[in-house]
Amino acid sequence: MDKTVITDAHAPNPIGSYNQAVISNGFVFTAGQIAINPDTGKLVEGSFKDRVDQVFKNLSAILESADDIEKGDLNRPEMTAKLV
């Protein structure tokens, strides 16, 4: 089974030995994200909403990289957030 590792500079670097995301068999598997600002490497301070916004920015960056590689039309995490 082929897999493609996704790494995006607009999302925080993994803290452990894992990838930001992997594409395999037509699926994108993302790692769990926390509210780390990739520019500072620090946890976002502020409200719960501020932290959730950062998590979705991180996921968006990763999914956009995956979309560029797959040349497809991945659903954006903003669509998921509207359901929550």
PDB file of N, CA and C in Angstrom:
ATOM      1  N   MET A   1       0.841  -1.169   0.000  1.00  0.00           N
ATOM      2  CA  MET A   1       0.000   0.000   0.000  1.00  0.00           C
ATOM      3  C   MET A   1       0.894   1.242   0.000  1.00  0.00           C
ATOM      4  N   ASP A   2       0.685   2.115  -0.978  1.00  0.00           N
ATOM      5  CA  ASP A   2       1.457   3.348  -1.056  1.00  0.00           C
ATOM      6  C   ASP A   2       0.944   4.356  -0.048  1.00  0.00           C
ATOM      7  N   LYS A   3       1.863   5.167   0.465  1.00  0.00           N
ATOM      8  CA  LYS A   3       1.446   6.258   1.332  1.00  0.00           C
ATOM      9  C   LYS A   3       2.309   7.473   1.040  1.00  0.00           C
ATOM     10  N   THR A   4       1.712   8.641   1.214  1.00  0.00           N
ATOM     11  CA  THR A   4       2.401   9.905   1.021  1.00  0.00           C
ATOM     12  C   THR A   4       2.339  10.673   2.329  1.00  0.00           C
ATOM     13  N   VAL A   5       3.488  11.082   2.825  1.00  0.00           N
ATOM     14  CA  VAL A   5       3.558  11.846   4.065  1.00  0.00           C
ATOM     15  C   VAL A   5       3.341  13.321   3.753  1.00  0.00           C
ATOM     16  N   ILE A   6       2.494  13.973   4.543  1.00  0.00           N
ATOM     17  CA  ILE A   6       2.191  15.392   4.377  1.00  0.00           C
ATOM     18  C   ILE A   6       2.902  16.176   5.470  1.00  0.00           C
ATOM     19  N   THR A   7       3.626  17.209   5.058  1.00  0.00           N
ATOM     20  CA  THR A   7       4.259  18.134   5.989  1.00  0.00           C
ATOM     21  C   THR A   7       3.999  19.539   5.485  1.00  0.00           C
ATOM     22  N   ASP A   8       3.514  20.406   6.363  1.00  0.00           N
ATOM     23  CA  ASP A   8       3.216  21.777   5.965  1.00  0.00           C
ATOM     24  C   ASP A   8       3.816  22.742   6.976  1.00  0.00           C
ATOM     25  N   ALA A   9       4.524  23.749   6.487  1.00  0.00           N
ATOM     26  CA  ALA A   9       5.174  24.735   7.354  1.00  0.00           C
ATOM     27  C   ALA A   9       4.179  25.660   8.040  1.00  0.00           C
ATOM     28  N   HIS A  10       2.936  25.698   7.549  1.00  0.00           N
ATOM     29  CA  HIS A  10       1.923  26.565   8.150  1.00  0.00           C
ATOM     30  C   HIS A  10       1.170  25.871   9.282  1.00  0.00           C
ATOM     31  N   ALA A  11       1.613  24.694   9.663  1.00  0.00           N
ATOM     32  CA  ALA A  11       1.075  23.961  10.809  1.00  0.00           C
ATOM     33  C   ALA A  11       2.266  23.602  11.701  1.00  0.00           C
ATOM     34  N   PRO A  12       2.019  23.415  12.991  1.00  0.00           N
ATOM     35  CA  PRO A  12       3.145  23.127  13.891  1.00  0.00           C
ATOM     36  C   PRO A  12       3.824  21.799  13.568  1.00  0.00           C
ATOM     37  N   ASN A  13       5.130  21.765  13.794  1.00  0.00           N
ATOM     38  CA  ASN A  13       5.870  20.518  13.614  1.00  0.00           C
ATOM     39  C   ASN A  13       5.406  19.506  14.653  1.00  0.00           C
ATOM     40  N   PRO A  14       5.350  18.241  14.286  1.00  0.00           N
ATOM     41  CA  PRO A  14       4.976  17.222  15.266  1.00  0.00           C
ATOM     42  C   PRO A  14       5.948  17.219  16.448  1.00  0.00           C
ATOM     43  N   ILE A  15       5.397  17.023  17.626  1.00  0.00           N
ATOM     44  CA  ILE A  15       6.214  16.997  18.838  1.00  0.00           C
ATOM     45  C   ILE A  15       6.870  15.627  19.006  1.00  0.00           C
ATOM     46  N   GLY A  16       6.195  14.592  18.581  1.00  0.00           N
ATOM     47  CA  GLY A  16       6.713  13.229  18.704  1.00  0.00           C
ATOM     48  C   GLY A  16       7.128  12.670  17.361  1.00  0.00           C
ATOM     49  N   SER A  17       7.184  11.359  17.289  1.00  0.00           N
ATOM     50  CA  SER A  17       7.621  10.696  16.051  1.00  0.00           C
ATOM     51  C   SER A  17       6.403  10.284  15.216  1.00  0.00           C
ATOM     52  N   TYR A  18       5.696  11.282  14.729  1.00  0.00           N
ATOM     53  CA  TYR A  18       4.534  11.045  13.871  1.00  0.00           C
ATOM     54  C   TYR A  18       4.502  12.113  12.788  1.00  0.00           C
ATOM     55  N   ASN A  19       3.612  11.959  11.830  1.00  0.00           N
ATOM     56  CA  ASN A  19       3.483  12.901  10.720  1.00  0.00           C
ATOM     57  C   ASN A  19       2.253  13.775  10.919  1.00  0.00           C
ATOM     58  N   GLN A  20       2.268  14.946  10.281  1.00  0.00           N
ATOM     59  CA  GLN A  20       1.085  15.809  10.333  1.00  0.00           C
ATOM     60  C   GLN A  20      -0.103  15.112   9.679  1.00  0.00           C
ATOM     61  N   ALA A  21       0.165  14.439   8.583  1.00  0.00           N
ATOM     62  CA  ALA A  21      -0.883  13.687   7.887  1.00  0.00           C
ATOM     63  C   ALA A  21      -0.231  12.688   6.940  1.00  0.00           C
ATOM     64  N   VAL A  22      -1.025  11.707   6.548  1.00  0.00           N
ATOM     65  CA  VAL A  22      -0.589  10.702   5.584  1.00  0.00           C
ATOM     66  C   VAL A  22      -1.745  10.457   4.623  1.00  0.00           C
ATOM     67  N   ILE A  23      -1.425  10.381   3.338  1.00  0.00           N
ATOM     68  CA  ILE A  23      -2.415   9.985   2.337  1.00  0.00           C
ATOM     69  C   ILE A  23      -2.139   8.529   1.999  1.00  0.00           C
ATOM     70  N   SER A  24      -3.174   7.705   2.085  1.00  0.00           N
ATOM     71  CA  SER A  24      -3.040   6.295   1.756  1.00  0.00           C
ATOM     72  C   SER A  24      -4.361   5.786   1.197  1.00  0.00           C
ATOM     73  N   ASN A  25      -4.277   5.124   0.067  1.00  0.00           N
ATOM     74  CA  ASN A  25      -5.449   4.491  -0.541  1.00  0.00           C
ATOM     75  C   ASN A  25      -6.601   5.478  -0.752  1.00  0.00           C
ATOM     76  N   GLY A  26      -6.252   6.726  -1.089  1.00  0.00           N
ATOM     77  CA  GLY A  26      -7.275   7.731  -1.367  1.00  0.00           C
ATOM     78  C   GLY A  26      -7.842   8.431  -0.149  1.00  0.00           C
ATOM     79  N   PHE A  27      -7.336   8.102   1.039  1.00  0.00           N
ATOM     80  CA  PHE A  27      -7.803   8.734   2.273  1.00  0.00           C
ATOM     81  C   PHE A  27      -6.700   9.600   2.864  1.00  0.00           C
ATOM     82  N   VAL A  28      -7.095  10.671   3.545  1.00  0.00           N
ATOM     83  CA  VAL A  28      -6.148  11.518   4.266  1.00  0.00           C
ATOM     84  C   VAL A  28      -6.356  11.274   5.754  1.00  0.00           C
ATOM     85  N   PHE A  29      -5.290  10.879   6.424  1.00  0.00           N
ATOM     86  CA  PHE A  29      -5.325  10.642   7.868  1.00  0.00           C
ATOM     87  C   PHE A  29      -4.510  11.740   8.537  1.00  0.00           C
ATOM     88  N   THR A  30      -5.166  12.582   9.325  1.00  0.00           N
ATOM     89  CA  THR A  30      -4.460  13.673   9.997  1.00  0.00           C
ATOM     90  C   THR A  30      -4.171  13.297  11.440  1.00  0.00           C
ATOM     91  N   ALA A  31      -3.062  13.817  11.937  1.00  0.00           N
ATOM     92  CA  ALA A  31      -2.748  13.662  13.357  1.00  0.00           C
ATOM     93  C   ALA A  31      -3.622  14.622  14.152  1.00  0.00           C
ATOM     94  N   GLY A  32      -3.854  14.300  15.398  1.00  0.00           N
ATOM     95  CA  GLY A  32      -4.573  15.222  16.268  1.00  0.00           C
ATOM     96  C   GLY A  32      -3.796  16.525  16.389  1.00  0.00           C
ATOM     97  N   GLN A  33      -4.507  17.608  16.498  1.00  0.00           N
ATOM     98  CA  GLN A  33      -3.865  18.917  16.574  1.00  0.00           C
ATOM     99  C   GLN A  33      -4.184  19.587  17.901  1.00  0.00           C
ATOM    100  N   ILE A  34      -3.240  20.379  18.367  1.00  0.00           N
ATOM    101  CA  ILE A  34      -3.481  21.233  19.523  1.00  0.00           C
ATOM    102  C   ILE A  34      -3.255  22.670  19.083  1.00  0.00           C
ATOM    103  N   ALA A  35      -3.588  23.596  19.928  1.00  0.00           N
ATOM    104  CA  ALA A  35      -3.586  25.016  19.547  1.00  0.00           C
ATOM    105  C   ALA A  35      -2.196  25.636  19.620  1.00  0.00           C
ATOM    106  N   ILE A  36      -1.269  25.078  18.865  1.00  0.00           N
ATOM    107  CA  ILE A  36       0.077  25.641  18.805  1.00  0.00           C
ATOM    108  C   ILE A  36       0.176  26.546  17.584  1.00  0.00           C
ATOM    109  N   ASN A  37       0.682  27.744  17.799  1.00  0.00           N
ATOM    110  CA  ASN A  37       0.930  28.675  16.703  1.00  0.00           C
ATOM    111  C   ASN A  37       2.224  28.234  16.022  1.00  0.00           C
ATOM    112  N   PRO A  38       2.194  27.898  14.732  1.00  0.00           N
ATOM    113  CA  PRO A  38       3.399  27.400  14.065  1.00  0.00           C
ATOM    114  C   PRO A  38       4.503  28.448  13.951  1.00  0.00           C
ATOM    115  N   ASP A  39       4.148  29.731  14.006  1.00  0.00           N
ATOM    116  CA  ASP A  39       5.164  30.789  13.914  1.00  0.00           C
ATOM    117  C   ASP A  39       5.974  30.917  15.200  1.00  0.00           C
ATOM    118  N   THR A  40       5.321  30.705  16.344  1.00  0.00           N
ATOM    119  CA  THR A  40       5.997  30.869  17.633  1.00  0.00           C
ATOM    120  C   THR A  40       6.350  29.543  18.291  1.00  0.00           C
ATOM    121  N   GLY A  41       5.634  28.482  17.904  1.00  0.00           N
ATOM    122  CA  GLY A  41       5.837  27.191  18.542  1.00  0.00           C
ATOM    123  C   GLY A  41       5.231  27.110  19.932  1.00  0.00           C
ATOM    124  N   LYS A  42       4.399  28.099  20.267  1.00  0.00           N
ATOM    125  CA  LYS A  42       3.806  28.154  21.607  1.00  0.00           C
ATOM    126  C   LYS A  42       2.298  27.962  21.543  1.00  0.00           C
ATOM    127  N   LEU A  43       1.758  27.470  22.657  1.00  0.00           N
ATOM    128  CA  LEU A  43       0.325  27.292  22.787  1.00  0.00           C
ATOM    129  C   LEU A  43      -0.356  28.656  22.755  1.00  0.00           C
ATOM    130  N   VAL A  44      -1.431  28.758  21.997  1.00  0.00           N
ATOM    131  CA  VAL A  44      -2.181  30.008  21.888  1.00  0.00           C
ATOM    132  C   VAL A  44      -2.831  30.310  23.232  1.00  0.00           C
ATOM    133  N   GLU A  45      -2.670  31.545  23.675  1.00  0.00           N
ATOM    134  CA  GLU A  45      -3.329  31.979  24.907  1.00  0.00           C
ATOM    135  C   GLU A  45      -4.657  32.614  24.543  1.00  0.00           C
ATOM    136  N   GLY A  46      -5.543  32.703  25.510  1.00  0.00           N
ATOM    137  CA  GLY A  46      -6.830  33.329  25.255  1.00  0.00           C
ATOM    138  C   GLY A  46      -7.969  32.387  25.546  1.00  0.00           C
ATOM    139  N   SER A  47      -9.073  32.656  24.890  1.00  0.00           N
ATOM    140  CA  SER A  47     -10.301  31.902  25.139  1.00  0.00           C
ATOM    141  C   SER A  47     -10.257  30.520  24.476  1.00  0.00           C
ATOM    142  N   PHE A  48     -11.228  29.721  24.834  1.00  0.00           N
ATOM    143  CA  PHE A  48     -11.399  28.414  24.199  1.00  0.00           C
ATOM    144  C   PHE A  48     -11.576  28.589  22.696  1.00  0.00           C
ATOM    145  N   LYS A  49     -12.357  29.594  22.293  1.00  0.00           N
ATOM    146  CA  LYS A  49     -12.583  29.870  20.868  1.00  0.00           C
ATOM    147  C   LYS A  49     -11.270  30.186  20.161  1.00  0.00           C
ATOM    148  N   ASP A  50     -10.402  30.978  20.795  1.00  0.00           N
ATOM    149  CA  ASP A  50      -9.102  31.306  20.196  1.00  0.00           C
ATOM    150  C   ASP A  50      -8.294  30.038  19.936  1.00  0.00           C
ATOM    151  N   ARG A  51      -8.362  29.112  20.865  1.00  0.00           N
ATOM    152  CA  ARG A  51      -7.602  27.865  20.716  1.00  0.00           C
ATOM    153  C   ARG A  51      -8.206  26.969  19.641  1.00  0.00           C
ATOM    154  N   VAL A  52      -9.524  26.891  19.618  1.00  0.00           N
ATOM    155  CA  VAL A  52     -10.190  26.086  18.582  1.00  0.00           C
ATOM    156  C   VAL A  52      -9.909  26.671  17.201  1.00  0.00           C
ATOM    157  N   ASP A  53      -9.940  27.993  17.086  1.00  0.00           N
ATOM    158  CA  ASP A  53      -9.618  28.638  15.808  1.00  0.00           C
ATOM    159  C   ASP A  53      -8.221  28.245  15.336  1.00  0.00           C
ATOM    160  N   GLN A  54      -7.249  28.206  16.250  1.00  0.00           N
ATOM    161  CA  GLN A  54      -5.883  27.832  15.870  1.00  0.00           C
ATOM    162  C   GLN A  54      -5.816  26.380  15.428  1.00  0.00           C
ATOM    163  N   VAL A  55      -6.518  25.508  16.122  1.00  0.00           N
ATOM    164  CA  VAL A  55      -6.543  24.092  15.731  1.00  0.00           C
ATOM    165  C   VAL A  55      -7.056  23.959  14.300  1.00  0.00           C
ATOM    166  N   PHE A  56      -8.135  24.679  13.969  1.00  0.00           N
ATOM    167  CA  PHE A  56      -8.686  24.576  12.622  1.00  0.00           C
ATOM    168  C   PHE A  56      -7.788  25.245  11.583  1.00  0.00           C
ATOM    169  N   LYS A  57      -7.046  26.270  11.950  1.00  0.00           N
ATOM    170  CA  LYS A  57      -6.056  26.844  11.027  1.00  0.00           C
ATOM    171  C   LYS A  57      -4.986  25.798  10.727  1.00  0.00           C
ATOM    172  N   ASN A  58      -4.537  25.096  11.759  1.00  0.00           N
ATOM    173  CA  ASN A  58      -3.524  24.056  11.572  1.00  0.00           C
ATOM    174  C   ASN A  58      -4.046  22.940  10.666  1.00  0.00           C
ATOM    175  N   LEU A  59      -5.264  22.480  10.940  1.00  0.00           N
ATOM    176  CA  LEU A  59      -5.851  21.431  10.097  1.00  0.00           C
ATOM    177  C   LEU A  59      -6.052  21.905   8.662  1.00  0.00           C
ATOM    178  N   SER A  60      -6.482  23.146   8.490  1.00  0.00           N
ATOM    179  CA  SER A  60      -6.677  23.691   7.138  1.00  0.00           C
ATOM    180  C   SER A  60      -5.379  23.686   6.353  1.00  0.00           C
ATOM    181  N   ALA A  61      -4.292  24.102   6.999  1.00  0.00           N
ATOM    182  CA  ALA A  61      -2.994  24.132   6.317  1.00  0.00           C
ATOM    183  C   ALA A  61      -2.582  22.729   5.875  1.00  0.00           C
ATOM    184  N   ILE A  62      -2.768  21.766   6.752  1.00  0.00           N
ATOM    185  CA  ILE A  62      -2.402  20.383   6.431  1.00  0.00           C
ATOM    186  C   ILE A  62      -3.274  19.844   5.302  1.00  0.00           C
ATOM    187  N   LEU A  63      -4.581  20.078   5.380  1.00  0.00           N
ATOM    188  CA  LEU A  63      -5.485  19.577   4.337  1.00  0.00           C
ATOM    189  C   LEU A  63      -5.257  20.274   3.001  1.00  0.00           C
ATOM    190  N   GLU A  64      -4.886  21.546   3.024  1.00  0.00           N
ATOM    191  CA  GLU A  64      -4.571  22.230   1.764  1.00  0.00           C
ATOM    192  C   GLU A  64      -3.336  21.613   1.122  1.00  0.00           C
ATOM    193  N   SER A  65      -2.350  21.243   1.926  1.00  0.00           N
ATOM    194  CA  SER A  65      -1.171  20.561   1.381  1.00  0.00           C
ATOM    195  C   SER A  65      -1.554  19.216   0.791  1.00  0.00           C
ATOM    196  N   ALA A  66      -2.406  18.489   1.480  1.00  0.00           N
ATOM    197  CA  ALA A  66      -2.863  17.192   0.967  1.00  0.00           C
ATOM    198  C   ALA A  66      -3.644  17.381  -0.322  1.00  0.00           C
ATOM    199  N   ASP A  67      -4.474  18.404  -0.382  1.00  0.00           N
ATOM    200  CA  ASP A  67      -5.270  18.684  -1.580  1.00  0.00           C
ATOM    201  C   ASP A  67      -4.363  19.025  -2.755  1.00  0.00           C
ATOM    202  N   ASP A  68      -3.287  19.784  -2.492  1.00  0.00           N
ATOM    203  CA  ASP A  68      -2.333  20.115  -3.552  1.00  0.00           C
ATOM    204  C   ASP A  68      -1.674  18.855  -4.100  1.00  0.00           C
ATOM    205  N   ILE A  69      -1.362  17.926  -3.233  1.00  0.00           N
ATOM    206  CA  ILE A  69      -0.711  16.688  -3.665  1.00  0.00           C
ATOM    207  C   ILE A  69      -1.690  15.803  -4.430  1.00  0.00           C
ATOM    208  N   GLU A  70      -2.898  15.665  -3.911  1.00  0.00           N
ATOM    209  CA  GLU A  70      -3.893  14.789  -4.535  1.00  0.00           C
ATOM    210  C   GLU A  70      -4.593  15.441  -5.726  1.00  0.00           C
ATOM    211  N   LYS A  71      -4.502  16.760  -5.843  1.00  0.00           N
ATOM    212  CA  LYS A  71      -5.187  17.505  -6.912  1.00  0.00           C
ATOM    213  C   LYS A  71      -6.682  17.231  -6.889  1.00  0.00           C
ATOM    214  N   GLY A  72      -7.207  17.107  -5.695  1.00  0.00           N
ATOM    215  CA  GLY A  72      -8.628  16.814  -5.536  1.00  0.00           C
ATOM    216  C   GLY A  72      -9.384  17.983  -4.940  1.00  0.00           C
ATOM    217  N   ASP A  73     -10.485  17.666  -4.293  1.00  0.00           N
ATOM    218  CA  ASP A  73     -11.329  18.680  -3.675  1.00  0.00           C
ATOM    219  C   ASP A  73     -11.723  18.190  -2.286  1.00  0.00           C
ATOM    220  N   LEU A  74     -10.807  18.315  -1.355  1.00  0.00           N
ATOM    221  CA  LEU A  74     -11.077  17.868   0.004  1.00  0.00           C
ATOM    222  C   LEU A  74     -12.016  18.841   0.697  1.00  0.00           C
ATOM    223  N   ASN A  75     -12.933  18.309   1.498  1.00  0.00           N
ATOM    224  CA  ASN A  75     -13.787  19.175   2.306  1.00  0.00           C
ATOM    225  C   ASN A  75     -12.935  19.887   3.335  1.00  0.00           C
ATOM    226  N   ARG A  76     -13.193  21.140   3.503  1.00  0.00           N
ATOM    227  CA  ARG A  76     -12.428  21.947   4.448  1.00  0.00           C
ATOM    228  C   ARG A  76     -12.958  21.754   5.867  1.00  0.00           C
ATOM    229  N   PRO A  77     -12.069  21.876   6.857  1.00  0.00           N
ATOM    230  CA  PRO A  77     -12.520  21.688   8.238  1.00  0.00           C
ATOM    231  C   PRO A  77     -13.565  22.706   8.669  1.00  0.00           C
ATOM    232  N   GLU A  78     -13.638  23.856   7.992  1.00  0.00           N
ATOM    233  CA  GLU A  78     -14.655  24.850   8.336  1.00  0.00           C
ATOM    234  C   GLU A  78     -16.050  24.252   8.174  1.00  0.00           C
ATOM    235  N   MET A  79     -16.205  23.361   7.205  1.00  0.00           N
ATOM    236  CA  MET A  79     -17.501  22.722   6.993  1.00  0.00           C
ATOM    237  C   MET A  79     -17.840  21.822   8.176  1.00  0.00           C
ATOM    238  N   THR A  80     -16.849  21.127   8.691  1.00  0.00           N
ATOM    239  CA  THR A  80     -17.062  20.278   9.852  1.00  0.00           C
ATOM    240  C   THR A  80     -17.392  21.118  11.075  1.00  0.00           C
ATOM    241  N   ALA A  81     -16.707  22.230  11.234  1.00  0.00           N
ATOM    242  CA  ALA A  81     -16.927  23.089  12.399  1.00  0.00           C
ATOM    243  C   ALA A  81     -18.358  23.596  12.448  1.00  0.00           C
ATOM    244  N   LYS A  82     -18.972  23.818  11.307  1.00  0.00           N
ATOM    245  CA  LYS A  82     -20.350  24.298  11.280  1.00  0.00           C
ATOM    246  C   LYS A  82     -21.320  23.248  11.810  1.00  0.00           C
ATOM    247  N   LEU A  83     -20.932  21.978  11.730  1.00  0.00           N
ATOM    248  CA  LEU A  83     -21.795  20.905  12.215  1.00  0.00           C
ATOM    249  C   LEU A  83     -21.729  20.747  13.726  1.00  0.00           C
ATOM    250  N   VAL A  84     -20.640  21.177  14.317  1.00  0.00           N
ATOM    251  CA  VAL A  84     -20.426  20.973  15.758  1.00  0.00           C
ATOM    252  C   VAL A  84     -21.242  21.931  16.584  1.00  0.00           C
TER     253      VAL A  84
END
